[in-house]
mmCIF file of C-alpha atoms in Angstrom:
data_model
loop_
_atom_site.group_PDB
_atom_site.id
_atom_site.type_symbol
_atom_site.label_atom_id
_atom_site.label_comp_id
_atom_site.label_asym_id
_atom_site.label_seq_id
_atom_site.Cartn_x
_atom_site.Cartn_y
_atom_site.Cartn_z
ATOM 1 C CA MET Z 1 32.415 17.246 33.873
ATOM 2 C CA VAL Z 2 28.633 16.817 33.929
ATOM 3 C CA SER Z 3 27.154 16.785 37.400
ATOM 4 C CA ALA Z 4 24.563 14.257 38.509
ATOM 5 C CA LYS Z 5 22.119 17.108 39.224
ATOM 6 C CA LEU Z 6 22.456 18.458 35.674
ATOM 7 C CA LEU Z 7 22.009 14.997 34.194
ATOM 8 C CA LEU Z 8 18.913 14.348 36.337
ATOM 9 C CA ALA Z 9 17.441 17.741 35.425
ATOM 10 C CA ALA Z 10 17.898 16.977 31.745
ATOM 11 C CA THR Z 11 16.178 13.577 31.944
ATOM 12 C CA LEU Z 12 13.251 14.477 34.231
ATOM 13 C CA PRO Z 13 10.989 15.799 31.469
ATOM 14 C CA ALA Z 14 11.343 12.518 29.602
ATOM 15 C CA LEU Z 15 10.612 10.527 32.755
ATOM 16 C CA ALA Z 16 7.531 12.620 33.496
ATOM 17 C CA ILE Z 17 5.834 11.621 30.267
ATOM 18 C CA SER Z 18 3.366 8.824 30.908
ATOM 19 C CA ASN Z 19 3.228 5.748 28.727
ATOM 20 C CA PRO Z 20 2.188 6.650 25.182
ATOM 21 C CA ILE Z 21 -1.415 5.891 24.297
ATOM 22 C CA ALA Z 22 -1.675 2.808 22.125
ATOM 23 C CA PRO Z 23 -3.122 3.650 18.727
ATOM 24 C CA ARG Z 24 -6.656 2.425 18.296
ATOM 25 C CA GLN Z 25 -7.110 -0.359 15.793
ATOM 26 C CA MET Z 26 -9.081 0.201 12.645
ATOM 27 C CA ASP Z 27 -10.966 -2.645 11.019
ATOM 28 C CA ILE Z 28 -11.194 -3.189 7.294
ATOM 29 C CA PRO Z 29 -14.561 -1.705 6.259
ATOM 30 C CA GLU Z 30 -17.158 -4.275 5.233
ATOM 31 C CA ASN Z 31 -17.590 -4.840 1.504
ATOM 32 C CA TRP Z 32 -14.760 -2.390 0.714
ATOM 33 C CA THR Z 33 -13.542 -3.453 -2.707
ATOM 34 C CA TRP Z 34 -10.942 -1.644 -4.792
ATOM 35 C CA HIS Z 35 -11.428 -1.568 -8.555
ATOM 36 C CA ILE Z 36 -8.599 -2.227 -11.016
ATOM 37 C CA GLU Z 37 -9.170 -0.933 -14.552
ATOM 38 C CA ASP Z 38 -7.087 -0.872 -17.732
ATOM 39 C CA TRP Z 39 -4.852 -3.661 -16.401
ATOM 40 C CA GLU Z 40 -2.077 -4.685 -18.756
ATOM 41 C CA ALA Z 41 0.881 -6.874 -17.885
ATOM 42 C CA GLY Z 42 3.581 -8.658 -19.800
ATOM 43 C CA CYS Z 43 7.030 -10.172 -19.526
ATOM 44 C CA ALA Z 44 10.175 -9.848 -21.614
ATOM 45 C CA ARG Z 45 13.862 -10.622 -21.115
ATOM 46 C CA GLY Z 46 14.259 -7.574 -18.900
ATOM 47 C CA GLY Z 47 11.499 -8.713 -16.548
ATOM 48 C CA CYS Z 48 7.781 -8.348 -16.111
ATOM 49 C CA TYR Z 49 5.744 -5.158 -15.916
ATOM 50 C CA TYR Z 50 2.253 -3.929 -15.104
ATOM 51 C CA THR Z 51 0.187 -0.819 -15.704
ATOM 52 C CA PHE Z 52 -3.295 -0.073 -14.370
ATOM 53 C CA ASN Z 53 -5.629 2.416 -12.711
ATOM 54 C CA VAL Z 54 -6.996 1.680 -9.258
ATOM 55 C CA THR Z 55 -9.996 3.256 -7.548
ATOM 56 C CA VAL Z 56 -10.182 2.998 -3.771
ATOM 57 C CA PRO Z 57 -13.732 4.103 -2.978
ATOM 58 C CA THR Z 58 -14.573 6.485 -0.154
ATOM 59 C CA VAL Z 59 -16.041 4.984 2.996
ATOM 60 C CA PRO Z 60 -18.474 7.745 4.028
ATOM 61 C CA GLY Z 61 -17.562 9.328 7.335
ATOM 62 C CA GLN Z 62 -14.389 7.233 7.646
ATOM 63 C CA ILE Z 63 -11.941 7.085 4.747
ATOM 64 C CA GLY Z 64 -11.418 9.391 1.775
ATOM 65 C CA GLY Z 65 -10.949 7.439 -1.426
ATOM 66 C CA VAL Z 66 -8.501 7.956 -4.276
ATOM 67 C CA LYS Z 67 -7.881 7.081 -7.885
ATOM 68 C CA ALA Z 68 -4.301 6.322 -8.904
ATOM 69 C CA TYR Z 69 -2.239 5.209 -11.898
ATOM 70 C CA CYS Z 70 0.268 2.421 -11.226
ATOM 71 C CA SER Z 71 2.991 1.411 -13.661
ATOM 72 C CA ASN Z 72 6.135 -0.491 -12.816
ATOM 73 C CA GLY Z 73 7.783 -3.888 -12.891
ATOM 74 C CA GLU Z 74 9.439 -6.447 -10.693
ATOM 75 C CA SER Z 75 10.890 -4.643 -7.701
ATOM 76 C CA ASN Z 76 12.522 -7.240 -5.431
ATOM 77 C CA GLY Z 77 9.414 -7.415 -3.290
ATOM 78 C CA LEU Z 78 9.174 -3.665 -2.672
ATOM 79 C CA PHE Z 79 6.049 -1.589 -3.208
ATOM 80 C CA GLN Z 80 6.388 1.194 -5.774
ATOM 81 C CA ASP Z 81 4.415 4.435 -5.433
ATOM 82 C CA CYS Z 82 1.539 5.046 -7.802
ATOM 83 C CA ARG Z 83 0.609 8.487 -9.132
ATOM 84 C CA LEU Z 84 -2.518 9.969 -7.568
ATOM 85 C CA LEU Z 85 -5.087 11.137 -10.108
ATOM 86 C CA GLU Z 86 -7.898 12.047 -7.690
ATOM 87 C CA GLY Z 87 -8.090 12.406 -3.920
ATOM 88 C CA VAL Z 88 -5.705 13.937 -1.425
ATOM 89 C CA ASN Z 89 -3.575 13.035 1.600
ATOM 90 C CA ASN Z 90 -3.731 9.292 1.002
ATOM 91 C CA GLY Z 91 -1.338 7.218 -1.047
ATOM 92 C CA VAL Z 92 -1.318 4.090 -3.185
ATOM 93 C CA ALA Z 93 1.536 1.734 -3.992
ATOM 94 C CA ALA Z 94 1.721 -1.567 -5.884
ATOM 95 C CA LYS Z 95 4.033 -4.473 -6.584
ATOM 96 C CA ILE Z 96 4.057 -7.827 -8.315
ATOM 97 C CA ASP Z 97 5.761 -10.975 -7.103
ATOM 98 C CA ASP Z 98 9.171 -11.578 -8.559
ATOM 99 C CA LYS Z 99 9.196 -13.997 -11.484
ATOM 100 C CA PRO Z 100 9.520 -17.604 -10.273
ATOM 101 C CA ASP Z 101 13.007 -18.987 -10.768
ATOM 102 C CA ASP Z 102 11.769 -22.453 -11.647
ATOM 103 C CA GLY Z 103 12.469 -22.485 -15.392
ATOM 104 C CA SER Z 104 8.747 -22.505 -16.202
ATOM 105 C CA GLY Z 105 8.808 -19.140 -17.952
ATOM 106 C CA ARG Z 106 5.764 -18.083 -15.937
ATOM 107 C CA GLY Z 107 5.478 -14.513 -14.772
ATOM 108 C CA PRO Z 108 4.797 -13.291 -11.243
ATOM 109 C CA GLN Z 109 1.605 -14.807 -9.889
ATOM 110 C CA ASN Z 110 0.141 -11.938 -7.791
ATOM 111 C CA VAL Z 111 -0.320 -8.196 -7.829
ATOM 112 C CA TYR Z 112 -0.445 -6.408 -4.460
ATOM 113 C CA VAL Z 113 -2.036 -3.015 -3.877
ATOM 114 C CA SER Z 114 -1.412 -0.964 -0.758
ATOM 115 C CA PHE Z 115 -3.499 2.012 0.348
ATOM 116 C CA LEU Z 116 -2.140 4.455 2.922
ATOM 117 C CA TYR Z 117 -4.846 6.207 4.920
ATOM 118 C CA ASP Z 118 -2.845 9.199 6.105
ATOM 119 C CA GLY Z 119 -2.831 10.103 9.795
ATOM 120 C CA TYR Z 120 -4.454 13.254 11.125
ATOM 121 C CA GLU Z 121 -4.034 14.973 14.495
ATOM 122 C CA ASP Z 122 -4.384 12.197 17.101
ATOM 123 C CA ARG Z 123 -5.229 9.428 14.588
ATOM 124 C CA PRO Z 124 -2.314 7.349 13.288
ATOM 125 C CA ALA Z 125 -1.896 6.465 9.641
ATOM 126 C CA TYR Z 126 -3.153 3.041 8.532
ATOM 127 C CA ASN Z 127 -1.960 0.813 5.729
ATOM 128 C CA PHE Z 128 -4.424 -1.507 3.991
ATOM 129 C CA THR Z 129 -3.178 -4.188 1.588
ATOM 130 C CA GLY Z 130 -4.891 -6.630 -0.730
ATOM 131 C CA HIS Z 131 -3.912 -8.780 -3.693
ATOM 132 C CA ASN Z 132 -5.214 -10.685 -6.678
ATOM 133 C CA GLN Z 133 -3.795 -13.087 -9.223
ATOM 134 C CA THR Z 134 -2.036 -11.476 -12.157
ATOM 135 C CA ILE Z 135 -3.309 -11.683 -15.711
ATOM 136 C CA TYR Z 136 -0.780 -11.457 -18.555
ATOM 137 C CA ASN Z 137 -2.586 -9.905 -21.473
ATOM 138 C CA GLN Z 138 0.065 -7.940 -23.367
ATOM 139 C CA ALA Z 139 -0.750 -8.135 -27.083
ATOM 140 C CA VAL Z 140 -3.139 -11.094 -26.638
ATOM 141 C CA ALA Z 141 -6.211 -9.723 -24.883
ATOM 142 C CA PRO Z 142 -7.867 -6.384 -24.161
ATOM 143 C CA ARG Z 143 -7.064 -4.502 -20.998
ATOM 144 C CA GLN Z 144 -8.703 -6.153 -18.020
ATOM 145 C CA ARG Z 145 -10.851 -5.154 -15.044
ATOM 146 C CA PHE Z 146 -10.945 -6.916 -11.697
ATOM 147 C CA ASP Z 147 -11.266 -6.196 -7.990
ATOM 148 C CA VAL Z 148 -8.909 -6.325 -5.044
ATOM 149 C CA THR Z 149 -10.275 -6.756 -1.535
ATOM 150 C CA PRO Z 150 -8.042 -5.598 1.309
ATOM 151 C CA THR Z 151 -7.118 -8.419 3.675
ATOM 152 C CA GLU Z 152 -4.559 -6.752 5.966
ATOM 153 C CA VAL Z 153 -4.480 -3.510 7.959
ATOM 154 C CA PHE Z 154 -1.967 -2.099 10.406
ATOM 155 C CA ALA Z 155 -1.297 1.223 12.087
ATOM 156 C CA ILE Z 156 1.808 3.224 11.247
ATOM 157 C CA ALA Z 157 3.202 5.149 14.193
#
């Protein structure tokens, strides 16, 4: 049988810890635009797909940038990891909307890109996300270039 003294002794260290410090908020840097290159997207019976390179530029003194290759398809609303080509300790993921189920034959309307600014020592990790309308250019137009501007940021504990 566990005594009350033993139970109290085991829980005291946890009680002695003060409230955790709330992570500081990070704002989206001004004029921080991510560049999409070599965008290609198309749809077939099996679903829609995309492939592109994304460059998330460095914000001097704040955020280390990356370049990544993203290639995937519809994913039930889940982000899929992209392969880092340049940069370290930060990650990129992407997704497209699922194809509308309205009989129109249209493909997903938006591409979303997510950038993970990895945490370090006492700084939490931050996730930045932005989106743009999709362009379906498979076999009908050259690969496209466009920009994505992050519109959301949140800390990851």
